[in-house]
PDB file of C-alpha atoms in Angstrom:
ATOM      1  CA  MET A   1      30.557  11.561  12.051  1.00  0.00           C
ATOM      2  CA  LYS A   2      30.627  14.389   9.506  1.00  0.00           C
ATOM      3  CA  ILE A   3      32.219  13.218   6.274  1.00  0.00           C
ATOM      4  CA  VAL A   4      32.017  16.666   4.689  1.00  0.00           C
ATOM      5  CA  GLN A   5      32.104  20.009   6.495  1.00  0.00           C
ATOM      6  CA  CYS A   6      32.071  23.317   4.642  1.00  0.00           C
ATOM      7  CA  ASN A   7      32.078  26.730   6.300  1.00  0.00           C
ATOM      8  CA  GLN A   8      31.762  29.805   4.074  1.00  0.00           C
ATOM      9  CA  LEU A   9      33.455  27.924   1.253  1.00  0.00           C
ATOM     10  CA  THR A  10      34.282  30.242  -1.645  1.00  0.00           C
ATOM     11  CA  LYS A  11      35.859  29.541  -5.022  1.00  0.00           C
ATOM     12  CA  ILE A  12      36.765  32.269  -7.498  1.00  0.00           C
ATOM     13  CA  PHE A  13      37.907  31.769 -11.090  1.00  0.00           C
ATOM     14  CA  GLY A  14      39.198  35.090 -12.372  1.00  0.00           C
ATOM     15  CA  LYS A  15      36.285  37.511 -11.926  1.00  0.00           C
ATOM     16  CA  HIS A  16      33.711  34.739 -11.535  1.00  0.00           C
ATOM     17  CA  LYS A  17      32.670  33.584  -8.059  1.00  0.00           C
ATOM     18  CA  ALA A  18      31.661  29.955  -8.628  1.00  0.00           C
ATOM     19  CA  LEU A  19      30.978  29.268  -4.918  1.00  0.00           C
ATOM     20  CA  ASP A  20      29.877  32.004  -2.566  1.00  0.00           C
ATOM     21  CA  ASN A  21      30.169  31.480   1.223  1.00  0.00           C
ATOM     22  CA  LEU A  22      28.717  27.978   1.069  1.00  0.00           C
ATOM     23  CA  SER A  23      28.180  26.299   4.465  1.00  0.00           C
ATOM     24  CA  PHE A  24      26.815  22.779   5.050  1.00  0.00           C
ATOM     25  CA  SER A  25      27.794  19.358   6.376  1.00  0.00           C
ATOM     26  CA  ILE A  26      27.122  15.775   5.261  1.00  0.00           C
ATOM     27  CA  SER A  27      26.990  12.846   7.671  1.00  0.00           C
ATOM     28  CA  GLU A  28      28.414   9.401   6.981  1.00  0.00           C
ATOM     29  CA  GLN A  29      26.433   6.614   5.335  1.00  0.00           C
ATOM     30  CA  LYS A  30      23.959   8.858   3.603  1.00  0.00           C
ATOM     31  CA  ILE A  31      23.073   9.512  -0.044  1.00  0.00           C
ATOM     32  CA  THR A  32      22.853  13.239  -0.712  1.00  0.00           C
ATOM     33  CA  GLY A  33      21.498  14.681  -3.929  1.00  0.00           C
ATOM     34  CA  LEU A  34      23.347  17.812  -5.049  1.00  0.00           C
ATOM     35  CA  ILE A  35      20.799  19.692  -7.132  1.00  0.00           C
ATOM     36  CA  GLY A  36      21.134  22.877  -9.143  1.00  0.00           C
ATOM     37  CA  ARG A  37      20.845  24.309 -12.595  1.00  0.00           C
ATOM     38  CA  ASN A  38      23.680  24.196 -15.109  1.00  0.00           C
ATOM     39  CA  GLY A  39      26.332  26.651 -13.943  1.00  0.00           C
ATOM     40  CA  ALA A  40      25.154  26.648 -10.322  1.00  0.00           C
ATOM     41  CA  GLY A  41      28.558  25.472  -9.084  1.00  0.00           C
ATOM     42  CA  LYS A  42      27.856  21.755  -8.576  1.00  0.00           C
ATOM     43  CA  THR A  43      30.930  20.442 -10.390  1.00  0.00           C
ATOM     44  CA  THR A  44      33.199  23.056  -8.808  1.00  0.00           C
ATOM     45  CA  LEU A  45      31.991  22.043  -5.352  1.00  0.00           C
ATOM     46  CA  LEU A  46      32.468  18.344  -6.035  1.00  0.00           C
ATOM     47  CA  LYS A  47      35.971  18.845  -7.426  1.00  0.00           C
ATOM     48  CA  ILE A  48      36.951  20.778  -4.304  1.00  0.00           C
ATOM     49  CA  LEU A  49      35.551  17.964  -2.148  1.00  0.00           C
ATOM     50  CA  ALA A  50      37.538  15.467  -4.211  1.00  0.00           C
ATOM     51  CA  GLY A  51      40.735  17.490  -3.753  1.00  0.00           C
ATOM     52  CA  PHE A  52      41.087  18.437  -7.430  1.00  0.00           C
ATOM     53  CA  HIS A  53      40.626  22.185  -6.865  1.00  0.00           C
ATOM     54  CA  HIS A  54      41.883  24.387  -4.061  1.00  0.00           C
ATOM     55  CA  LYS A  55      39.427  26.639  -2.235  1.00  0.00           C
ATOM     56  CA  SER A  56      39.723  30.425  -2.545  1.00  0.00           C
ATOM     57  CA  ALA A  57      38.416  31.113   0.966  1.00  0.00           C
ATOM     58  CA  GLY A  58      36.532  29.513   3.844  1.00  0.00           C
ATOM     59  CA  ASP A  59      37.045  26.160   5.532  1.00  0.00           C
ATOM     60  CA  ILE A  60      36.514  22.641   4.211  1.00  0.00           C
ATOM     61  CA  LYS A  61      37.093  19.215   5.746  1.00  0.00           C
ATOM     62  CA  VAL A  62      36.569  15.877   4.005  1.00  0.00           C
ATOM     63  CA  LEU A  63      37.032  12.786   6.158  1.00  0.00           C
ATOM     64  CA  GLY A  64      38.411  15.173   8.764  1.00  0.00           C
ATOM     65  CA  GLU A  65      41.157  16.461   6.444  1.00  0.00           C
ATOM     66  CA  GLN A  66      41.799  19.329   4.060  1.00  0.00           C
ATOM     67  CA  PRO A  67      41.086  17.531   0.751  1.00  0.00           C
ATOM     68  CA  PHE A  68      43.421  19.311  -1.687  1.00  0.00           C
ATOM     69  CA  ASN A  69      46.237  16.932  -2.730  1.00  0.00           C
ATOM     70  CA  ASN A  70      45.482  14.784   0.327  1.00  0.00           C
ATOM     71  CA  LEU A  71      46.458  11.101   0.119  1.00  0.00           C
ATOM     72  CA  LYS A  72      43.969  10.000   2.786  1.00  0.00           C
ATOM     73  CA  VAL A  73      41.085  11.623   0.958  1.00  0.00           C
ATOM     74  CA  ALA A  74      42.260  10.282  -2.407  1.00  0.00           C
ATOM     75  CA  ALA A  75      42.574   6.739  -1.037  1.00  0.00           C
ATOM     76  CA  ASN A  76      39.035   6.735   0.356  1.00  0.00           C
ATOM     77  CA  MET A  77      37.220   8.542  -2.437  1.00  0.00           C
ATOM     78  CA  ILE A  78      36.199   8.023  -6.042  1.00  0.00           C
ATOM     79  CA  PHE A  79      35.019  10.776  -8.382  1.00  0.00           C
ATOM     80  CA  VAL A  80      32.875   9.660 -11.307  1.00  0.00           C
ATOM     81  CA  ASP A  81      31.859  11.948 -14.169  1.00  0.00           C
ATOM     82  CA  ASP A  82      31.620  11.829 -17.952  1.00  0.00           C
ATOM     83  CA  LYS A  83      35.220  13.018 -18.324  1.00  0.00           C
ATOM     84  CA  MET A  84      36.908  10.049 -16.632  1.00  0.00           C
ATOM     85  CA  THR A  85      39.911   8.917 -18.636  1.00  0.00           C
ATOM     86  CA  PHE A  86      41.904   5.704 -18.601  1.00  0.00           C
ATOM     87  CA  PRO A  87      45.161   4.700 -20.322  1.00  0.00           C
ATOM     88  CA  ALA A  88      44.470   4.192 -24.027  1.00  0.00           C
ATOM     89  CA  ALA A  89      46.544   1.006 -24.037  1.00  0.00           C
ATOM     90  CA  LEU A  90      44.202  -0.724 -21.568  1.00  0.00           C
ATOM     91  CA  ARG A  91      41.106  -2.617 -22.649  1.00  0.00           C
ATOM     92  CA  LEU A  92      37.969  -2.482 -20.500  1.00  0.00           C
ATOM     93  CA  GLY A  93      38.833  -5.877 -19.064  1.00  0.00           C
ATOM     94  CA  ASP A  94      42.292  -4.612 -18.110  1.00  0.00           C
ATOM     95  CA  ILE A  95      40.787  -1.568 -16.394  1.00  0.00           C
ATOM     96  CA  ILE A  96      38.452  -3.780 -14.346  1.00  0.00           C
ATOM     97  CA  GLU A  97      41.389  -5.963 -13.322  1.00  0.00           C
ATOM     98  CA  SER A  98      43.506  -2.940 -12.349  1.00  0.00           C
ATOM     99  CA  ALA A  99      40.637  -1.422 -10.345  1.00  0.00           C
ATOM    100  CA  SER A 100      40.240  -4.649  -8.378  1.00  0.00           C
ATOM    101  CA  LYS A 101      43.823  -4.248  -7.139  1.00  0.00           C
ATOM    102  CA  PHE A 102      43.556  -0.520  -6.448  1.00  0.00           C
ATOM    103  CA  TYR A 103      40.349  -0.243  -4.401  1.00  0.00           C
ATOM    104  CA  PRO A 104      40.410  -2.149  -1.064  1.00  0.00           C
ATOM    105  CA  ASN A 105      36.623  -2.635  -0.971  1.00  0.00           C
ATOM    106  CA  TRP A 106      36.310  -3.635  -4.619  1.00  0.00           C
ATOM    107  CA  ASP A 107      33.635  -6.250  -5.421  1.00  0.00           C
ATOM    108  CA  ASP A 108      34.749  -8.161  -8.491  1.00  0.00           C
ATOM    109  CA  GLY A 109      31.550 -10.199  -8.691  1.00  0.00           C
ATOM    110  CA  LEU A 110      29.427  -7.060  -8.778  1.00  0.00           C
ATOM    111  CA  ALA A 111      31.642  -5.404 -11.377  1.00  0.00           C
ATOM    112  CA  ILE A 112      31.594  -8.431 -13.693  1.00  0.00           C
ATOM    113  CA  GLY A 113      27.862  -8.922 -13.180  1.00  0.00           C
ATOM    114  CA  LEU A 114      27.105  -5.308 -14.160  1.00  0.00           C
ATOM    115  CA  PHE A 115      29.639  -5.467 -16.989  1.00  0.00           C
ATOM    116  CA  ASP A 116      27.871  -8.473 -18.512  1.00  0.00           C
ATOM    117  CA  TYR A 117      24.358  -7.169 -17.803  1.00  0.00           C
ATOM    118  CA  PHE A 118      24.983  -3.962 -19.733  1.00  0.00           C
ATOM    119  CA  GLY A 119      26.573  -5.786 -22.651  1.00  0.00           C
ATOM    120  CA  LEU A 120      30.096  -4.397 -22.470  1.00  0.00           C
ATOM    121  CA  ASN A 121      32.977  -6.127 -24.245  1.00  0.00           C
ATOM    122  CA  ALA A 122      36.193  -6.747 -22.323  1.00  0.00           C
ATOM    123  CA  ASP A 123      38.255  -6.168 -25.478  1.00  0.00           C
ATOM    124  CA  GLN A 124      36.791  -2.722 -26.148  1.00  0.00           C
ATOM    125  CA  SER A 125      38.762   0.483 -25.639  1.00  0.00           C
ATOM    126  CA  HIS A 126      37.280   3.073 -23.290  1.00  0.00           C
ATOM    127  CA  GLN A 127      38.034   5.960 -25.637  1.00  0.00           C
ATOM    128  CA  ASN A 128      36.085   4.290 -28.464  1.00  0.00           C
ATOM    129  CA  LEU A 129      32.875   3.836 -26.468  1.00  0.00           C
ATOM    130  CA  SER A 130      29.795   5.943 -27.122  1.00  0.00           C
ATOM    131  CA  LYS A 131      29.002   8.643 -24.576  1.00  0.00           C
ATOM    132  CA  GLY A 132      26.294   6.532 -22.973  1.00  0.00           C
ATOM    133  CA  MET A 133      28.467   3.417 -22.784  1.00  0.00           C
ATOM    134  CA  LYS A 134      31.328   5.419 -21.262  1.00  0.00           C
ATOM    135  CA  SER A 135      28.974   6.606 -18.525  1.00  0.00           C
ATOM    136  CA  THR A 136      27.815   3.027 -18.015  1.00  0.00           C
ATOM    137  CA  PHE A 137      31.362   1.742 -17.607  1.00  0.00           C
ATOM    138  CA  ASN A 138      32.379   4.646 -15.370  1.00  0.00           C
ATOM    139  CA  LEU A 139      29.439   3.976 -13.059  1.00  0.00           C
ATOM    140  CA  ILE A 140      30.360   0.302 -12.828  1.00  0.00           C
ATOM    141  CA  ILE A 141      33.761   1.392 -11.529  1.00  0.00           C
ATOM    142  CA  GLY A 142      32.099   3.861  -9.164  1.00  0.00           C
ATOM    143  CA  ILE A 143      29.684   1.366  -7.650  1.00  0.00           C
ATOM    144  CA  ALA A 144      31.975  -1.667  -7.495  1.00  0.00           C
ATOM    145  CA  SER A 145      34.795   0.302  -5.831  1.00  0.00           C
ATOM    146  CA  ARG A 146      32.616   0.820  -2.714  1.00  0.00           C
ATOM    147  CA  CYS A 147      34.712   3.781  -1.593  1.00  0.00           C
ATOM    148  CA  PRO A 148      33.752   5.346   1.765  1.00  0.00           C
ATOM    149  CA  LEU A 149      33.098   8.580  -0.148  1.00  0.00           C
ATOM    150  CA  THR A 150      31.616   8.106  -3.609  1.00  0.00           C
ATOM    151  CA  ILE A 151      31.086  11.287  -5.655  1.00  0.00           C
ATOM    152  CA  LEU A 152      28.976  11.009  -8.789  1.00  0.00           C
ATOM    153  CA  ASP A 153      28.788  14.133 -10.955  1.00  0.00           C
ATOM    154  CA  GLU A 154      25.925  13.843 -13.457  1.00  0.00           C
ATOM    155  CA  PRO A 155      26.935  10.185 -13.853  1.00  0.00           C
ATOM    156  CA  THR A 156      24.220   9.091 -16.288  1.00  0.00           C
ATOM    157  CA  THR A 157      25.058  11.529 -19.096  1.00  0.00           C
ATOM    158  CA  GLY A 158      24.220   9.949 -22.460  1.00  0.00           C
ATOM    159  CA  MET A 159      22.354   6.969 -21.000  1.00  0.00           C
ATOM    160  CA  ASP A 160      18.849   6.188 -22.179  1.00  0.00           C
ATOM    161  CA  ALA A 161      15.998   6.119 -19.651  1.00  0.00           C
ATOM    162  CA  ALA A 162      15.960   2.322 -19.201  1.00  0.00           C
ATOM    163  CA  VAL A 163      19.691   2.140 -18.443  1.00  0.00           C
ATOM    164  CA  ARG A 164      19.464   5.074 -16.018  1.00  0.00           C
ATOM    165  CA  LYS A 165      16.628   3.338 -14.178  1.00  0.00           C
ATOM    166  CA  ASP A 166      18.621   0.099 -13.919  1.00  0.00           C
ATOM    167  CA  PHE A 167      21.671   1.909 -12.601  1.00  0.00           C
ATOM    168  CA  TYR A 168      19.771   3.834  -9.958  1.00  0.00           C
ATOM    169  CA  ARG A 169      18.286   0.554  -8.767  1.00  0.00           C
ATOM    170  CA  ALA A 170      21.733  -1.096  -8.742  1.00  0.00           C
ATOM    171  CA  MET A 171      23.169   1.830  -6.752  1.00  0.00           C
ATOM    172  CA  LEU A 172      20.406   1.641  -4.168  1.00  0.00           C
ATOM    173  CA  LYS A 173      20.608  -2.132  -3.745  1.00  0.00           C
ATOM    174  CA  ASP A 174      24.376  -2.037  -3.269  1.00  0.00           C
ATOM    175  CA  TYR A 175      24.162   0.959  -0.922  1.00  0.00           C
ATOM    176  CA  LEU A 176      21.639  -0.814   1.296  1.00  0.00           C
ATOM    177  CA  ALA A 177      23.922  -3.852   1.482  1.00  0.00           C
ATOM    178  CA  HIS A 178      27.116  -1.810   1.892  1.00  0.00           C
ATOM    179  CA  PRO A 179      26.340   1.695   3.232  1.00  0.00           C
ATOM    180  CA  ARG A 180      28.767   4.511   2.489  1.00  0.00           C
ATOM    181  CA  THR A 181      28.581   8.244   1.891  1.00  0.00           C
ATOM    182  CA  MET A 182      27.456   9.071  -1.627  1.00  0.00           C
ATOM    183  CA  ILE A 183      26.974  12.474  -3.246  1.00  0.00           C
ATOM    184  CA  LEU A 184      25.018  12.387  -6.481  1.00  0.00           C
ATOM    185  CA  SER A 185      24.692  15.572  -8.523  1.00  0.00           C
ATOM    186  CA  SER A 186      21.892  16.137 -10.978  1.00  0.00           C
ATOM    187  CA  HIS A 187      19.591  18.820 -12.325  1.00  0.00           C
ATOM    188  CA  LEU A 188      16.762  16.237 -12.514  1.00  0.00           C
ATOM    189  CA  LEU A 189      15.584  15.650  -8.954  1.00  0.00           C
ATOM    190  CA  ASN A 190      12.563  13.649 -10.077  1.00  0.00           C
ATOM    191  CA  GLU A 191      14.870  10.905 -11.398  1.00  0.00           C
ATOM    192  CA  ILE A 192      16.808  10.431  -8.159  1.00  0.00           C
ATOM    193  CA  GLU A 193      14.180  11.371  -5.572  1.00  0.00           C
ATOM    194  CA  ASP A 194      13.605   7.742  -4.517  1.00  0.00           C
ATOM    195  CA  LEU A 195      17.337   7.096  -4.246  1.00  0.00           C
ATOM    196  CA  ILE A 196      18.588   9.999  -2.143  1.00  0.00           C
ATOM    197  CA  GLU A 197      17.950  10.822   1.509  1.00  0.00           C
ATOM    198  CA  ASP A 198      18.911  14.511   1.608  1.00  0.00           C
ATOM    199  CA  VAL A 199      18.723  17.337  -0.922  1.00  0.00           C
ATOM    200  CA  LEU A 200      21.452  19.972  -1.131  1.00  0.00           C
ATOM    201  CA  LEU A 201      20.163  22.688  -3.462  1.00  0.00           C
ATOM    202  CA  ILE A 202      22.479  25.440  -4.663  1.00  0.00           C
ATOM    203  CA  ARG A 203      21.854  28.487  -6.817  1.00  0.00           C
ATOM    204  CA  GLU A 204      24.625  30.583  -8.343  1.00  0.00           C
ATOM    205  CA  GLY A 205      27.132  29.162  -5.870  1.00  0.00           C
ATOM    206  CA  GLN A 206      24.990  29.826  -2.814  1.00  0.00           C
ATOM    207  CA  LEU A 207      23.013  27.475  -0.587  1.00  0.00           C
ATOM    208  CA  CYS A 208      19.261  27.463  -1.225  1.00  0.00           C
ATOM    209  CA  LEU A 209      18.336  24.641   1.125  1.00  0.00           C
ATOM    210  CA  HIS A 210      19.666  21.433   2.661  1.00  0.00           C
ATOM    211  CA  MET A 211      17.083  19.057   4.089  1.00  0.00           C
ATOM    212  CA  PRO A 212      15.721  15.495   3.984  1.00  0.00           C
ATOM    213  CA  VAL A 213      13.687  14.632   0.897  1.00  0.00           C
ATOM    214  CA  ASP A 214      10.658  13.846   3.068  1.00  0.00           C
ATOM    215  CA  GLU A 215      10.704  17.395   4.444  1.00  0.00           C
ATOM    216  CA  LEU A 216      11.102  18.876   0.975  1.00  0.00           C
ATOM    217  CA  LYS A 217       7.929  17.088  -0.126  1.00  0.00           C
ATOM    218  CA  GLU A 218       6.015  19.141   2.471  1.00  0.00           C
ATOM    219  CA  TYR A 219       7.935  22.367   1.877  1.00  0.00           C
ATOM    220  CA  ALA A 220       5.440  24.160  -0.357  1.00  0.00           C
ATOM    221  CA  VAL A 221       1.806  24.195  -1.413  1.00  0.00           C
ATOM    222  CA  GLY A 222       0.118  25.415  -4.593  1.00  0.00           C
ATOM    223  CA  LEU A 223      -2.940  27.667  -4.603  1.00  0.00           C
ATOM    224  CA  THR A 224      -5.168  28.114  -7.664  1.00  0.00           C
ATOM    225  CA  GLY A 225      -8.088  30.487  -7.813  1.00  0.00           C
ATOM    226  CA  SER A 226      -9.463  33.880  -8.729  1.00  0.00           C
ATOM    227  CA  SER A 227      -6.661  36.386  -9.178  1.00  0.00           C
ATOM    228  CA  GLN A 228      -8.537  38.954  -7.131  1.00  0.00           C
ATOM    229  CA  GLN A 229      -9.222  36.545  -4.256  1.00  0.00           C
ATOM    230  CA  LEU A 230      -5.618  35.396  -4.134  1.00  0.00           C
ATOM    231  CA  GLU A 231      -4.296  38.949  -4.155  1.00  0.00           C
ATOM    232  CA  VAL A 232      -6.453  39.757  -1.123  1.00  0.00           C
ATOM    233  CA  TYR A 233      -5.342  36.611   0.694  1.00  0.00           C
ATOM    234  CA  LEU A 234      -1.650  36.831  -0.150  1.00  0.00           C
ATOM    235  CA  GLY A 235      -1.163  40.450   0.908  1.00  0.00           C
ATOM    236  CA  GLY A 236       2.456  40.639   1.967  1.00  0.00           C
ATOM    237  CA  ARG A 237       2.909  36.853   2.114  1.00  0.00           C
ATOM    238  CA  ASP A 238       6.081  35.662   0.420  1.00  0.00           C
ATOM    239  CA  THR A 239       5.613  33.565  -2.723  1.00  0.00           C
ATOM    240  CA  PHE A 240       8.242  31.901  -4.856  1.00  0.00           C
ATOM    241  CA  TYR A 241       6.253  31.153  -8.002  1.00  0.00           C
ATOM    242  CA  ARG A 242       3.302  32.824  -9.684  1.00  0.00           C
ATOM    243  CA  GLU A 243       1.575  31.997 -12.967  1.00  0.00           C
ATOM    244  CA  THR A 244      -1.458  33.568 -14.643  1.00  0.00           C
ATOM    245  CA  ILE A 245      -3.869  31.062 -16.160  1.00  0.00           C
ATOM    246  CA  GLY A 246      -6.375  32.495 -18.609  1.00  0.00           C
ATOM    247  CA  THR A 247      -7.746  35.942 -17.828  1.00  0.00           C
ATOM    248  CA  ASP A 248      -8.753  35.719 -14.177  1.00  0.00           C
ATOM    249  CA  THR A 249      -7.043  32.704 -12.616  1.00  0.00           C
ATOM    250  CA  THR A 250      -3.715  32.633 -10.835  1.00  0.00           C
ATOM    251  CA  TYR A 251      -1.540  29.778  -9.588  1.00  0.00           C
ATOM    252  CA  VAL A 252       0.913  30.606  -6.821  1.00  0.00           C
ATOM    253  CA  VAL A 253       3.321  28.523  -4.773  1.00  0.00           C
ATOM    254  CA  VAL A 254       3.800  29.512  -1.131  1.00  0.00           C
ATOM    255  CA  TYR A 255       5.605  28.045   1.840  1.00  0.00           C
ATOM    256  CA  ASN A 256       3.569  25.308   3.488  1.00  0.00           C
ATOM    257  CA  ASN A 257       2.928  27.042   6.795  1.00  0.00           C
ATOM    258  CA  LEU A 258      -0.825  27.516   6.421  1.00  0.00           C
ATOM    259  CA  THR A 259      -2.923  26.924   9.519  1.00  0.00           C
ATOM    260  CA  GLU A 260      -5.977  24.659   9.526  1.00  0.00           C
ATOM    261  CA  ALA A 261      -8.175  27.758   9.763  1.00  0.00           C
ATOM    262  CA  GLU A 262      -6.475  29.320   6.733  1.00  0.00           C
ATOM    263  CA  LEU A 263      -6.841  26.121   4.712  1.00  0.00           C
ATOM    264  CA  ALA A 264     -10.535  25.875   5.579  1.00  0.00           C
ATOM    265  CA  LYS A 265     -11.125  29.520   4.612  1.00  0.00           C
ATOM    266  CA  LEU A 266      -9.338  29.116   1.292  1.00  0.00           C
ATOM    267  CA  LYS A 267     -11.349  26.019   0.418  1.00  0.00           C
ATOM    268  CA  SER A 268     -14.611  27.749   1.338  1.00  0.00           C
ATOM    269  CA  GLU A 269     -13.752  30.543  -1.081  1.00  0.00           C
ATOM    270  CA  GLY A 270     -13.202  28.100  -3.931  1.00  0.00           C
ATOM    271  CA  ILE A 271      -9.421  28.233  -3.956  1.00  0.00           C
ATOM    272  CA  LYS A 272      -7.886  24.897  -4.921  1.00  0.00           C
ATOM    273  CA  ILE A 273      -5.006  23.644  -2.777  1.00  0.00           C
ATOM    274  CA  SER A 274      -2.516  21.232  -4.336  1.00  0.00           C
ATOM    275  CA  ALA A 275       0.790  19.538  -3.587  1.00  0.00           C
ATOM    276  CA  VAL A 276       3.966  20.728  -5.322  1.00  0.00           C
ATOM    277  CA  SER A 277       6.497  18.188  -6.564  1.00  0.00           C
ATOM    278  CA  THR A 278      10.005  18.303  -5.154  1.00  0.00           C
ATOM    279  CA  ASN A 279      11.397  18.852  -8.639  1.00  0.00           C
ATOM    280  CA  ASP A 280       9.131  21.872  -9.191  1.00  0.00           C
ATOM    281  CA  ILE A 281      10.088  23.299  -5.789  1.00  0.00           C
ATOM    282  CA  CYS A 282      13.759  23.166  -6.761  1.00  0.00           C
ATOM    283  CA  VAL A 283      13.003  24.752 -10.140  1.00  0.00           C
ATOM    284  CA  TYR A 284      11.015  27.585  -8.574  1.00  0.00           C
ATOM    285  CA  LEU A 285      13.617  28.268  -5.880  1.00  0.00           C
ATOM    286  CA  THR A 286      16.453  28.533  -8.405  1.00  0.00           C
ATOM    287  CA  GLN A 287      14.814  30.591 -11.137  1.00  0.00           C
ATOM    288  CA  LYS A 288      15.512  34.295 -11.317  1.00  0.00           C
ATOM    289  CA  ASN A 289      11.906  35.367 -11.905  1.00  0.00           C
ATOM    290  CA  LYS A 290       8.933  34.233  -9.826  1.00  0.00           C
ATOM    291  CA  GLY A 291       6.754  33.967 -12.931  1.00  0.00           C
ATOM    292  CA  GLY A 292       9.242  31.965 -14.966  1.00  0.00           C
ATOM    293  CA  ILE A 293       9.134  32.427 -18.734  1.00  0.00           C
ATOM    294  CA  ASP A 294       5.746  34.169 -18.406  1.00  0.00           C
ATOM    295  CA  ASP A 295       7.544  37.233 -17.042  1.00  0.00           C
ATOM    296  CA  VAL A 296       9.037  37.807 -20.488  1.00  0.00           C
ATOM    297  CA  PHE A 297       5.583  38.116 -22.027  1.00  0.00           C
ATOM    298  CA  ASN A 298       4.069  40.097 -19.158  1.00  0.00           C
ATOM    299  CA  ARG A 299       6.403  43.063 -19.612  1.00  0.00           C
ATOM    300  CA  SER A 300       4.409  44.561 -22.443  1.00  0.00           C
TER     301      SER A 300
END
């Protein structure tokens, strides 16, 4: 079953096109990482999926329904980000108690266990928490609610590395025990690579790629060698990153479609072949210039 289906989804704010003919689908019981640079349209997309924003054009279905102001979608979804607000009169303990009555799949034992583990105080007010502690509390609500569709928009904002690591492990353990559809947005793929199953990469509101993480790991290969040799080899071959090292060495990233014969020839000519991390692939695919910051200095 497709939990999310988007066909040429477009969202325009004034003169700015935040989403541009975006088409993809997400199956049930899968963790998808929504990756993109700041301003790529991640939050806009997630808020449309959650029913907070109306589309400008295209088609969208969430749980088989149009999500905007839809009670079915709202009842089966939770949206977690660093801007979650709760009534100022309620203490954290009150919010936990209220959530247990609101979400049908709520796990009180898990919520209390995480609450105690991360050192939260039931008498504290949400609005008085630090940024990191707010994110911690919000994620407890997000995980313990066990909604069929759980949307997490940069959920670890303000957390230190140790807390982020603990939360990712908690999310994975609970997901394995109670599968549901989760969409986790981030601009740091390396932090969530072991947690997610699929990568949905967007750039300036458009789809760059959507594939399993395992396939992304084999998506590209790096070549390092003499600039002259690489120029001869590359010819018209498409590259999506190029960097000059020293005076006569070049590093390029190309699609991993090299034949065994090509690999053998490259090695015989002294060209080093290396793997490219998934995080670097996403960075290279979403940058405007194939040489990155080096392009600024190469203009002169």
